Amino acid sequence: MYRFHAEQVRDEKFLTELIKKFKSNDIPRFQKLQDYYKVQTEILQRVMESGKPNNKLAHGFARYIANMATSYFMGRPIKYEVPNETLPGEDGEKELDNSEYKKILNKELQENYINKLNYDVAKECSKKGIGHYLLFIDEEGRLRIKKCNAEEIIPVYSPKLGEFLECAVRLWEDRKLDGTLIAEYAAVYDKKYIRYYRRRPVCMRYQYYMREPHMLGDVPVIVNWNNEEQMGDYEPHISLGDGYDKAQSDTGNDMEYFSDAYLCIAGASEMVYGAGLDDDDKSKSAAATLRQEKVLYLDEQGQAQWLTKNVNDAASENYKNRLYNDLFFFAQVPALSDESFSGNLSGVAIKYKLIGLEELAIMKQNAMDASQKKLVSLVTDYINLKYNKNFDSQKVVLKYERNLITNDTELIDNATKLESITSRETQLSALPSSIVQDAGEELNRIQKEAAKAEGIPFIKDEEI
């Protein structure tokens, strides 16, 4: 974590050193984690002696862990609710309608494909421990939200006790079609302005050349952590995956050794290689024959047998099984293909087996809450400016729902049992989202249908 004042970051020399440190310390780590997600693991770089089998079996554990953890946590979109409020008044309680704010907020968010953005940022966090949103106003005056990779943004926090985001640096390059570097760029975002810097290949440092306001109420970069340590979900367990890759590759090598058996013929060395050769020349001829014909001639009395490598298969499989089980156990992600998930399990049994994944999702949710609140706050500032409103972002309630296969019949029965215990809206909210997406809207539809059946006009409470 970088802790500096914005005034320091805006200095050309300091900015150049900061970017240099980020590129040398952070970017190699991010690139390694991205490589593992693409199943470009360490085993693919292994080199063996010439002539020996060299199987390179890379397994996509990192990809599986990141995809599973992200889909469970963010596979179902976040709901941005703005519930109505009950306020005291002279004539009794009055309900304050927030439906307009909710409608405009969700419209702005959906125009920016917020569901996909949240999923992509969550996956970036799962891979590299950190992800970013970038907000900007385009040429037509519309609010735009973009997901940025970990390699593109340097978040700089205040050295004060609060550790709030002081500013952020966005990096990009300009290259020719053949890959030749034209210039490196950096944009420093603070609470009011975007300051642009450029460094050409012949320059030693980044040079300031332009400034423009971003027209948003705070630093328009939103940093989302995966956890307090800013670590990816599979990052601490890379060594276990590497060990499994090596063990499986070595098993493949052993099988290849077994299939490439050598015929050992004793007592035929003099006849094949010649009696006049010295030991060195005879060894070279024997090695060449072994590679080309897979036949080994020895000096002993005449006999022939196949020469194979003995493999302790049981010990090898037990070792690989331990690596496999340890990897999923410590990553807190279940192996769904495991036979422990077979059979007709109850909902409670499935949730118990997913308790590690649920604990992981809770940590992710706690980390994402802060970034989502800032996102809603910045979008609300833009809405208030655009529509001349005075909406309060603190009224927005975020609702998360796990992407889990559920028994809808069981949930419906539980919701039915809430009759006369809770309000009608609370009862409806207990139903799965596949049936009721918005409890308030569903309640209005029920009341409208009831009014229609009785032949009376339907009027919402807030319209009275």
mmCIF file of C-alpha atoms in Angstrom, residues 44-421:
data_model
loop_
_atom_site.group_PDB
_atom_site.id
_atom_site.type_symbol
_atom_site.label_atom_id
_atom_site.label_comp_id
_atom_site.label_asym_id
_atom_site.label_seq_id
_atom_site.Cartn_x
_atom_site.Cartn_y
_atom_site.Cartn_z
ATOM 1 C CA LEU A 44 5.637 -25.544 -18.490
ATOM 2 C CA GLN A 45 9.133 -24.080 -18.013
ATOM 3 C CA ARG A 46 10.710 -27.340 -16.851
ATOM 4 C CA VAL A 47 13.700 -28.586 -18.859
ATOM 5 C CA MET A 48 14.915 -32.198 -18.758
ATOM 6 C CA GLU A 49 18.098 -33.836 -20.044
ATOM 7 C CA SER A 50 18.117 -34.647 -23.733
ATOM 8 C CA GLY A 51 16.431 -37.933 -24.527
ATOM 9 C CA LYS A 52 14.435 -38.157 -21.292
ATOM 10 C CA PRO A 53 10.617 -37.936 -21.225
ATOM 11 C CA ASN A 54 9.436 -34.456 -20.225
ATOM 12 C CA ASN A 55 5.689 -34.381 -19.780
ATOM 13 C CA LYS A 56 4.393 -30.931 -18.816
ATOM 14 C CA LEU A 57 0.909 -31.320 -17.352
ATOM 15 C CA ALA A 58 -0.490 -27.979 -16.173
ATOM 16 C CA HIS A 59 -3.732 -28.041 -14.176
ATOM 17 C CA GLY A 60 -6.180 -25.125 -14.017
ATOM 18 C CA PHE A 61 -6.592 -25.025 -10.233
ATOM 19 C CA ALA A 62 -6.163 -21.226 -10.164
ATOM 20 C CA ARG A 63 -8.784 -20.769 -12.865
ATOM 21 C CA TYR A 64 -11.226 -23.105 -11.119
ATOM 22 C CA ILE A 65 -10.776 -21.444 -7.715
ATOM 23 C CA ALA A 66 -11.200 -17.898 -9.087
ATOM 24 C CA ASN A 67 -14.213 -18.753 -11.252
ATOM 25 C CA MET A 68 -15.938 -20.767 -8.518
ATOM 26 C CA ALA A 69 -15.374 -18.182 -5.776
ATOM 27 C CA THR A 70 -16.443 -15.281 -8.020
ATOM 28 C CA SER A 71 -19.530 -16.990 -9.417
ATOM 29 C CA TYR A 72 -20.723 -18.040 -5.964
ATOM 30 C CA PHE A 73 -20.231 -14.530 -4.599
ATOM 31 C CA MET A 74 -21.256 -12.374 -7.570
ATOM 32 C CA GLY A 75 -23.073 -14.756 -9.919
ATOM 33 C CA ARG A 76 -26.351 -13.135 -8.906
ATOM 34 C CA PRO A 77 -26.331 -9.330 -9.247
ATOM 35 C CA ILE A 78 -26.287 -6.907 -6.326
ATOM 36 C CA LYS A 79 -29.672 -5.256 -5.768
ATOM 37 C CA TYR A 80 -29.690 -1.514 -5.136
ATOM 38 C CA GLU A 81 -32.798 -0.913 -3.006
ATOM 39 C CA VAL A 82 -34.083 2.467 -1.799
ATOM 40 C CA PRO A 83 -36.885 1.643 0.665
ATOM 41 C CA ASN A 84 -39.593 4.150 1.475
ATOM 42 C CA GLU A 85 -39.348 5.921 4.822
ATOM 43 C CA THR A 86 -41.979 6.548 7.457
ATOM 44 C CA LEU A 87 -41.678 10.087 8.853
ATOM 45 C CA PRO A 88 -43.624 11.597 11.779
ATOM 46 C CA GLY A 89 -45.867 14.575 10.991
ATOM 47 C CA GLU A 90 -48.569 16.762 12.453
ATOM 48 C CA ASP A 91 -51.296 14.596 10.948
ATOM 49 C CA GLY A 92 -49.619 11.320 11.914
ATOM 50 C CA GLU A 93 -47.027 9.245 10.155
ATOM 51 C CA LYS A 94 -46.346 9.886 6.491
ATOM 52 C CA GLU A 95 -44.530 7.644 4.060
ATOM 53 C CA LEU A 96 -41.738 9.256 2.050
ATOM 54 C CA ASP A 97 -41.610 7.827 -1.453
ATOM 55 C CA ASN A 98 -38.089 7.064 -2.708
ATOM 56 C CA SER A 99 -39.189 5.263 -5.862
ATOM 57 C CA GLU A 100 -38.001 8.091 -8.139
ATOM 58 C CA TYR A 101 -34.484 7.951 -6.711
ATOM 59 C CA LYS A 102 -34.446 4.165 -7.037
ATOM 60 C CA LYS A 103 -35.624 4.322 -10.632
ATOM 61 C CA ILE A 104 -33.051 6.913 -11.724
ATOM 62 C CA LEU A 105 -30.199 5.254 -9.811
ATOM 63 C CA ASN A 106 -30.837 1.832 -11.311
ATOM 64 C CA LYS A 107 -31.244 3.394 -14.758
ATOM 65 C CA GLU A 108 -27.799 5.018 -14.561
ATOM 66 C CA LEU A 109 -26.227 1.838 -13.211
ATOM 67 C CA GLN A 110 -27.807 -0.467 -15.776
ATOM 68 C CA GLU A 111 -26.780 1.836 -18.623
ATOM 69 C CA ASN A 112 -23.216 1.133 -17.482
ATOM 70 C CA TYR A 113 -23.814 -2.640 -17.338
ATOM 71 C CA ILE A 114 -23.216 -2.611 -13.614
ATOM 72 C CA ASN A 115 -23.907 -6.335 -13.160
ATOM 73 C CA LYS A 116 -21.126 -7.306 -15.556
ATOM 74 C CA LEU A 117 -18.808 -4.651 -14.114
ATOM 75 C CA ASN A 118 -19.291 -5.931 -10.566
ATOM 76 C CA TYR A 119 -18.629 -9.501 -11.681
ATOM 77 C CA ASP A 120 -15.501 -8.549 -13.642
ATOM 78 C CA VAL A 121 -14.082 -6.483 -10.764
ATOM 79 C CA ALA A 122 -14.831 -9.315 -8.322
ATOM 80 C CA LYS A 123 -12.994 -11.758 -10.598
ATOM 81 C CA GLU A 124 -10.023 -9.396 -10.898
ATOM 82 C CA CYS A 125 -9.935 -9.246 -7.092
ATOM 83 C CA SER A 126 -10.129 -13.023 -6.876
ATOM 84 C CA LYS A 127 -7.138 -13.342 -9.207
ATOM 85 C CA LYS A 128 -4.889 -10.512 -8.009
ATOM 86 C CA GLY A 129 -6.293 -9.334 -4.680
ATOM 87 C CA ILE A 130 -7.398 -5.923 -5.951
ATOM 88 C CA GLY A 131 -9.609 -4.436 -8.675
ATOM 89 C CA HIS A 132 -10.759 -0.954 -9.696
ATOM 90 C CA TYR A 133 -13.677 1.038 -11.065
ATOM 91 C CA LEU A 134 -13.009 4.269 -12.953
ATOM 92 C CA LEU A 135 -15.813 6.829 -13.363
ATOM 93 C CA PHE A 136 -15.752 9.587 -15.955
ATOM 94 C CA ILE A 137 -18.118 11.862 -17.867
ATOM 95 C CA ASP A 138 -17.912 11.387 -21.621
ATOM 96 C CA GLU A 139 -18.125 13.979 -24.412
ATOM 97 C CA GLU A 140 -21.928 13.823 -24.374
ATOM 98 C CA GLY A 141 -22.175 14.481 -20.653
ATOM 99 C CA ARG A 142 -23.080 10.898 -19.724
ATOM 100 C CA LEU A 143 -21.636 9.111 -16.724
ATOM 101 C CA ARG A 144 -19.475 6.136 -17.639
ATOM 102 C CA ILE A 145 -18.008 3.435 -15.398
ATOM 103 C CA LYS A 146 -15.065 1.336 -16.527
ATOM 104 C CA LYS A 147 -13.334 -1.657 -14.945
ATOM 105 C CA CYS A 148 -9.542 -1.316 -14.721
ATOM 106 C CA ASN A 149 -7.062 -4.133 -14.183
ATOM 107 C CA ALA A 150 -4.707 -4.209 -11.225
ATOM 108 C CA GLU A 151 -1.739 -3.406 -13.488
ATOM 109 C CA GLU A 152 -3.344 -0.150 -14.699
ATOM 110 C CA ILE A 153 -3.963 1.689 -11.408
ATOM 111 C CA ILE A 154 -1.703 2.803 -8.560
ATOM 112 C CA PRO A 155 -3.924 3.695 -5.574
ATOM 113 C CA VAL A 156 -2.307 6.193 -3.197
ATOM 114 C CA TYR A 157 -3.737 6.509 0.306
ATOM 115 C CA SER A 158 -3.423 9.326 2.785
ATOM 116 C CA PRO A 159 -0.652 8.931 5.386
ATOM 117 C CA LYS A 160 -3.148 10.176 7.969
ATOM 118 C CA LEU A 161 -4.890 7.790 10.361
ATOM 119 C CA GLY A 162 -8.011 7.514 8.196
ATOM 120 C CA GLU A 163 -6.062 6.022 5.241
ATOM 121 C CA PHE A 164 -8.643 7.288 2.748
ATOM 122 C CA LEU A 165 -7.825 7.335 -0.957
ATOM 123 C CA GLU A 166 -5.730 10.453 -1.537
ATOM 124 C CA CYS A 167 -5.354 10.055 -5.295
ATOM 125 C CA ALA A 168 -4.844 7.393 -7.969
ATOM 126 C CA VAL A 169 -2.527 7.042 -10.970
ATOM 127 C CA ARG A 170 -3.697 5.387 -14.185
ATOM 128 C CA LEU A 171 -1.021 4.021 -16.548
ATOM 129 C CA TRP A 172 -1.130 3.292 -20.261
ATOM 130 C CA GLU A 173 1.174 3.209 -23.290
ATOM 131 C CA ASP A 174 1.056 4.292 -26.910
ATOM 132 C CA ARG A 175 2.747 1.909 -29.364
ATOM 133 C CA LYS A 176 3.112 1.481 -33.100
ATOM 134 C CA LEU A 177 1.675 -1.475 -34.982
ATOM 135 C CA ASP A 178 5.004 -3.322 -34.724
ATOM 136 C CA GLY A 179 5.088 -2.839 -30.953
ATOM 137 C CA THR A 180 7.586 0.020 -30.881
ATOM 138 C CA LEU A 181 6.984 2.289 -27.881
ATOM 139 C CA ILE A 182 5.920 5.837 -28.753
ATOM 140 C CA ALA A 183 5.244 7.186 -25.255
ATOM 141 C CA GLU A 184 4.219 6.185 -21.742
ATOM 142 C CA TYR A 185 1.346 8.053 -20.083
ATOM 143 C CA ALA A 186 0.116 8.606 -16.551
ATOM 144 C CA ALA A 187 -3.014 10.363 -15.315
ATOM 145 C CA VAL A 188 -3.206 11.465 -11.668
ATOM 146 C CA TYR A 189 -6.771 11.628 -10.328
ATOM 147 C CA ASP A 190 -7.391 13.673 -7.189
ATOM 148 C CA LYS A 191 -10.633 15.009 -5.743
ATOM 149 C CA LYS A 192 -11.053 17.747 -8.379
ATOM 150 C CA TYR A 193 -8.755 17.296 -11.347
ATOM 151 C CA ILE A 194 -7.112 14.860 -13.724
ATOM 152 C CA ARG A 195 -3.481 15.764 -14.413
ATOM 153 C CA TYR A 196 -1.815 14.167 -17.429
ATOM 154 C CA TYR A 197 1.861 13.232 -17.715
ATOM 155 C CA ARG A 198 3.875 11.790 -20.580
ATOM 156 C CA ARG A 199 7.298 10.203 -20.976
ATOM 157 C CA ARG A 200 8.852 9.583 -24.369
ATOM 158 C CA PRO A 201 11.561 6.918 -24.841
ATOM 159 C CA VAL A 202 14.318 9.556 -24.799
ATOM 160 C CA CYS A 203 13.088 11.181 -21.562
ATOM 161 C CA MET A 204 14.181 10.255 -18.041
ATOM 162 C CA ARG A 205 11.004 11.304 -16.265
ATOM 163 C CA TYR A 206 7.292 11.837 -16.799
ATOM 164 C CA GLN A 207 6.444 15.412 -17.801
ATOM 165 C CA TYR A 208 3.224 17.249 -16.962
ATOM 166 C CA TYR A 209 1.338 18.623 -19.981
ATOM 167 C CA MET A 210 -2.410 19.093 -19.219
ATOM 168 C CA ARG A 211 -5.086 19.353 -16.518
ATOM 169 C CA GLU A 212 -8.874 19.029 -16.641
ATOM 170 C CA PRO A 213 -11.680 18.759 -14.032
ATOM 171 C CA HIS A 214 -13.428 15.418 -13.736
ATOM 172 C CA MET A 215 -16.691 16.985 -12.410
ATOM 173 C CA LEU A 216 -17.262 14.308 -9.749
ATOM 174 C CA GLY A 217 -17.442 14.780 -6.002
ATOM 175 C CA ASP A 218 -14.436 12.644 -5.010
ATOM 176 C CA VAL A 219 -11.480 10.762 -6.476
ATOM 177 C CA PRO A 220 -13.263 9.004 -9.383
ATOM 178 C CA VAL A 221 -11.267 5.789 -8.906
ATOM 179 C CA ILE A 222 -12.853 3.171 -6.653
ATOM 180 C CA VAL A 223 -10.519 0.552 -5.207
ATOM 181 C CA ASN A 224 -11.970 -2.841 -4.356
ATOM 182 C CA TRP A 225 -9.924 -5.213 -2.187
ATOM 183 C CA ASN A 226 -10.407 -8.966 -2.167
ATOM 184 C CA ASN A 227 -9.484 -9.072 1.514
ATOM 185 C CA GLU A 228 -7.512 -7.072 4.054
ATOM 186 C CA GLU A 229 -4.231 -8.564 2.833
ATOM 187 C CA GLN A 230 -5.018 -7.729 -0.822
ATOM 188 C CA MET A 231 -4.239 -11.311 -1.838
ATOM 189 C CA GLY A 232 -5.869 -13.380 -4.563
ATOM 190 C CA ASP A 233 -7.872 -16.470 -3.702
ATOM 191 C CA TYR A 234 -5.317 -18.903 -5.111
ATOM 192 C CA GLU A 235 -2.179 -16.842 -4.488
ATOM 193 C CA PRO A 236 -1.194 -18.451 -1.122
ATOM 194 C CA HIS A 237 -1.658 -21.950 -2.559
ATOM 195 C CA ILE A 238 0.382 -21.758 -5.757
ATOM 196 C CA SER A 239 3.048 -24.103 -4.370
ATOM 197 C CA LEU A 240 0.446 -26.836 -3.819
ATOM 198 C CA GLY A 241 -0.706 -26.527 -7.427
ATOM 199 C CA ASP A 242 2.900 -26.602 -8.640
ATOM 200 C CA GLY A 243 3.525 -29.738 -6.589
ATOM 201 C CA TYR A 244 0.500 -31.434 -8.114
ATOM 202 C CA ASP A 245 1.589 -30.439 -11.637
ATOM 203 C CA LYS A 246 5.040 -31.892 -11.009
ATOM 204 C CA ALA A 247 3.695 -35.117 -9.499
ATOM 205 C CA GLN A 248 1.318 -35.730 -12.395
ATOM 206 C CA SER A 249 4.007 -34.878 -14.937
ATOM 207 C CA ASP A 250 6.445 -37.259 -13.259
ATOM 208 C CA THR A 251 3.773 -39.965 -13.328
ATOM 209 C CA GLY A 252 3.448 -39.379 -17.047
ATOM 210 C CA ASN A 253 7.222 -39.680 -17.368
ATOM 211 C CA ASP A 254 7.181 -42.947 -15.420
ATOM 212 C CA MET A 255 4.469 -44.343 -17.671
ATOM 213 C CA GLU A 256 6.523 -43.345 -20.689
ATOM 214 C CA TYR A 257 9.565 -45.056 -19.205
ATOM 215 C CA PHE A 258 7.449 -48.175 -18.686
ATOM 216 C CA SER A 259 6.122 -48.176 -22.238
ATOM 217 C CA ASP A 260 9.642 -47.584 -23.606
ATOM 218 C CA ALA A 261 11.068 -50.833 -22.210
ATOM 219 C CA TYR A 262 14.627 -51.801 -23.205
ATOM 220 C CA LEU A 263 15.758 -55.254 -24.297
ATOM 221 C CA CYS A 264 18.861 -56.288 -22.339
ATOM 222 C CA ILE A 265 20.998 -58.977 -24.035
ATOM 223 C CA ALA A 266 23.961 -60.236 -21.988
ATOM 224 C CA GLY A 267 27.049 -61.796 -23.523
ATOM 225 C CA ALA A 268 26.736 -60.060 -26.891
ATOM 226 C CA SER A 269 28.804 -56.911 -26.305
ATOM 227 C CA GLU A 270 31.990 -58.119 -28.005
ATOM 228 C CA MET A 271 30.069 -59.474 -30.953
ATOM 229 C CA VAL A 272 28.062 -56.262 -31.539
ATOM 230 C CA TYR A 273 30.560 -53.500 -30.667
ATOM 231 C CA GLY A 274 33.773 -55.330 -31.632
ATOM 232 C CA ALA A 275 36.595 -56.646 -29.496
ATOM 233 C CA GLY A 276 39.068 -53.969 -30.589
ATOM 234 C CA LEU A 277 37.184 -50.958 -29.132
ATOM 235 C CA ASP A 278 38.334 -49.402 -25.900
ATOM 236 C CA ASP A 279 35.871 -48.815 -23.023
ATOM 237 C CA ASP A 280 35.075 -45.186 -23.944
ATOM 238 C CA ASP A 281 34.260 -45.969 -27.567
ATOM 239 C CA LYS A 282 32.287 -49.016 -26.511
ATOM 240 C CA SER A 283 30.218 -46.889 -24.066
ATOM 241 C CA LYS A 284 29.449 -44.326 -26.785
ATOM 242 C CA SER A 285 28.349 -47.059 -29.184
ATOM 243 C CA ALA A 286 26.199 -48.654 -26.474
ATOM 244 C CA ALA A 287 24.548 -45.304 -25.680
ATOM 245 C CA ALA A 288 23.782 -44.683 -29.352
ATOM 246 C CA THR A 289 22.307 -48.162 -29.747
ATOM 247 C CA LEU A 290 20.229 -47.662 -26.596
ATOM 248 C CA ARG A 291 18.704 -44.422 -27.884
ATOM 249 C CA GLN A 292 18.074 -45.566 -31.434
ATOM 250 C CA GLU A 293 17.132 -49.223 -31.055
ATOM 251 C CA LYS A 294 16.236 -49.446 -27.337
ATOM 252 C CA VAL A 295 18.524 -52.484 -27.026
ATOM 253 C CA LEU A 296 21.293 -52.759 -24.419
ATOM 254 C CA TYR A 297 24.190 -55.199 -25.040
ATOM 255 C CA LEU A 298 26.167 -56.341 -21.974
ATOM 256 C CA ASP A 299 29.343 -58.378 -21.402
ATOM 257 C CA GLU A 300 27.785 -61.047 -19.103
ATOM 258 C CA GLN A 301 26.986 -64.622 -20.077
ATOM 259 C CA GLY A 302 24.257 -64.985 -22.627
ATOM 260 C CA GLN A 303 20.739 -64.142 -21.535
ATOM 261 C CA ALA A 304 17.966 -61.741 -22.608
ATOM 262 C CA GLN A 305 15.351 -59.845 -20.573
ATOM 263 C CA TRP A 306 13.254 -56.677 -20.697
ATOM 264 C CA LEU A 307 14.576 -53.802 -18.559
ATOM 265 C CA THR A 308 11.802 -51.653 -17.065
ATOM 266 C CA LYS A 309 11.553 -49.098 -14.258
ATOM 267 C CA ASN A 310 9.652 -50.189 -11.155
ATOM 268 C CA VAL A 311 6.928 -47.686 -10.162
ATOM 269 C CA ASN A 312 5.375 -47.480 -6.698
ATOM 270 C CA ASP A 313 1.968 -46.452 -7.966
ATOM 271 C CA ALA A 314 0.160 -46.563 -4.595
ATOM 272 C CA ALA A 315 2.576 -44.177 -2.877
ATOM 273 C CA SER A 316 2.491 -41.819 -5.864
ATOM 274 C CA GLU A 317 -1.324 -41.707 -5.944
ATOM 275 C CA ASN A 318 -1.556 -41.157 -2.187
ATOM 276 C CA TYR A 319 0.844 -38.231 -2.470
ATOM 277 C CA LYS A 320 -1.154 -36.642 -5.301
ATOM 278 C CA ASN A 321 -4.424 -37.145 -3.430
ATOM 279 C CA ARG A 322 -3.002 -35.342 -0.396
ATOM 280 C CA LEU A 323 -1.900 -32.419 -2.558
ATOM 281 C CA TYR A 324 -5.294 -32.311 -4.275
ATOM 282 C CA ASN A 325 -7.277 -32.365 -1.030
ATOM 283 C CA ASP A 326 -5.009 -29.847 0.709
ATOM 284 C CA LEU A 327 -5.307 -27.414 -2.191
ATOM 285 C CA PHE A 328 -9.107 -27.280 -2.095
ATOM 286 C CA PHE A 329 -9.224 -27.349 1.715
ATOM 287 C CA PHE A 330 -6.951 -24.350 2.198
ATOM 288 C CA ALA A 331 -8.452 -22.426 -0.749
ATOM 289 C CA GLN A 332 -11.907 -22.916 0.892
ATOM 290 C CA VAL A 333 -13.378 -23.871 -2.474
ATOM 291 C CA PRO A 334 -15.056 -27.285 -2.800
ATOM 292 C CA ALA A 335 -14.211 -29.758 -5.532
ATOM 293 C CA LEU A 336 -17.734 -30.204 -6.876
ATOM 294 C CA SER A 337 -16.737 -33.290 -8.841
ATOM 295 C CA ASP A 338 -15.807 -34.973 -5.571
ATOM 296 C CA GLU A 339 -17.951 -37.956 -4.623
ATOM 297 C CA SER A 340 -18.896 -36.225 -1.355
ATOM 298 C CA PHE A 341 -21.321 -34.125 -3.459
ATOM 299 C CA SER A 342 -22.903 -37.139 -5.117
ATOM 300 C CA GLY A 343 -26.351 -38.367 -4.177
ATOM 301 C CA ASN A 344 -29.525 -36.534 -3.228
ATOM 302 C CA LEU A 345 -28.295 -34.095 -0.580
ATOM 303 C CA SER A 346 -30.600 -31.808 1.379
ATOM 304 C CA GLY A 347 -30.230 -28.046 1.227
ATOM 305 C CA VAL A 348 -28.732 -27.955 4.724
ATOM 306 C CA ALA A 349 -26.191 -30.649 3.821
ATOM 307 C CA ILE A 350 -25.099 -28.754 0.705
ATOM 308 C CA LYS A 351 -24.731 -25.512 2.674
ATOM 309 C CA TYR A 352 -22.629 -27.325 5.270
ATOM 310 C CA LYS A 353 -20.281 -28.594 2.559
ATOM 311 C CA LEU A 354 -20.054 -25.039 1.167
ATOM 312 C CA ILE A 355 -19.340 -23.402 4.528
ATOM 313 C CA GLY A 356 -15.741 -22.620 3.553
ATOM 314 C CA LEU A 357 -16.881 -20.950 0.336
ATOM 315 C CA GLU A 358 -19.526 -19.017 2.269
ATOM 316 C CA GLU A 359 -16.927 -17.723 4.731
ATOM 317 C CA LEU A 360 -14.789 -16.654 1.766
ATOM 318 C CA ALA A 361 -17.792 -14.860 0.232
ATOM 319 C CA ILE A 362 -18.459 -13.024 3.507
ATOM 320 C CA MET A 363 -14.914 -11.629 3.476
ATOM 321 C CA LYS A 364 -15.368 -10.543 -0.134
ATOM 322 C CA GLN A 365 -18.713 -8.912 0.681
ATOM 323 C CA ASN A 366 -17.268 -6.963 3.610
ATOM 324 C CA ALA A 367 -14.493 -5.679 1.355
ATOM 325 C CA MET A 368 -16.864 -4.816 -1.498
ATOM 326 C CA ASP A 369 -19.372 -2.941 0.685
ATOM 327 C CA ALA A 370 -17.057 0.039 1.068
ATOM 328 C CA SER A 371 -16.363 0.334 -2.656
ATOM 329 C CA GLN A 372 -20.047 -0.067 -3.540
ATOM 330 C CA LYS A 373 -21.052 2.691 -1.141
ATOM 331 C CA LYS A 374 -18.533 5.047 -2.722
ATOM 332 C CA LEU A 375 -19.765 4.009 -6.180
ATOM 333 C CA VAL A 376 -23.377 4.772 -5.219
ATOM 334 C CA SER A 377 -22.285 8.077 -3.672
ATOM 335 C CA LEU A 378 -20.483 9.235 -6.843
ATOM 336 C CA VAL A 379 -23.353 8.156 -9.093
ATOM 337 C CA THR A 380 -25.808 9.960 -6.802
ATOM 338 C CA ASP A 381 -23.708 13.149 -6.957
ATOM 339 C CA TYR A 382 -23.903 12.965 -10.745
ATOM 340 C CA ILE A 383 -27.694 12.366 -10.621
ATOM 341 C CA ASN A 384 -28.238 15.327 -8.294
ATOM 342 C CA LEU A 385 -26.226 17.545 -10.629
ATOM 343 C CA LYS A 386 -27.945 16.289 -13.786
ATOM 344 C CA TYR A 387 -31.549 16.286 -12.518
ATOM 345 C CA ASN A 388 -31.242 19.093 -9.956
ATOM 346 C CA LYS A 389 -32.183 16.749 -7.120
ATOM 347 C CA ASN A 390 -31.068 16.277 -3.541
ATOM 348 C CA PHE A 391 -31.027 12.492 -3.188
ATOM 349 C CA ASP A 392 -29.167 10.948 -0.244
ATOM 350 C CA SER A 393 -26.949 7.969 -1.144
ATOM 351 C CA GLN A 394 -27.026 6.810 2.491
ATOM 352 C CA LYS A 395 -30.586 5.584 1.940
ATOM 353 C CA VAL A 396 -29.490 2.954 -0.579
ATOM 354 C CA VAL A 397 -29.497 -0.605 0.765
ATOM 355 C CA LEU A 398 -27.254 -3.183 -0.926
ATOM 356 C CA LYS A 399 -28.611 -6.718 -1.100
ATOM 357 C CA TYR A 400 -26.322 -9.646 -1.940
ATOM 358 C CA GLU A 401 -27.554 -13.092 -2.904
ATOM 359 C CA ARG A 402 -25.381 -16.166 -3.224
ATOM 360 C CA ASN A 403 -25.396 -18.034 -6.509
ATOM 361 C CA LEU A 404 -26.496 -21.320 -4.998
ATOM 362 C CA ILE A 405 -28.866 -24.007 -6.246
ATOM 363 C CA THR A 406 -31.820 -23.811 -3.867
ATOM 364 C CA ASN A 407 -34.953 -25.767 -3.202
ATOM 365 C CA ASP A 408 -37.654 -23.277 -4.252
ATOM 366 C CA THR A 409 -40.414 -25.405 -2.752
ATOM 367 C CA GLU A 410 -38.731 -25.288 0.659
ATOM 368 C CA LEU A 411 -38.297 -21.497 0.437
ATOM 369 C CA ILE A 412 -41.927 -21.024 -0.571
ATOM 370 C CA ASP A 413 -43.064 -23.133 2.399
ATOM 371 C CA ASN A 414 -40.922 -21.066 4.756
ATOM 372 C CA ALA A 415 -42.329 -17.823 3.318
ATOM 373 C CA THR A 416 -45.860 -19.145 3.729
ATOM 374 C CA LYS A 417 -45.218 -19.783 7.418
ATOM 375 C CA LEU A 418 -44.480 -16.075 7.877
ATOM 376 C CA GLU A 419 -48.183 -15.276 7.348
ATOM 377 C CA SER A 420 -49.495 -13.080 10.233
ATOM 378 C CA ILE A 421 -45.984 -12.948 11.726
#
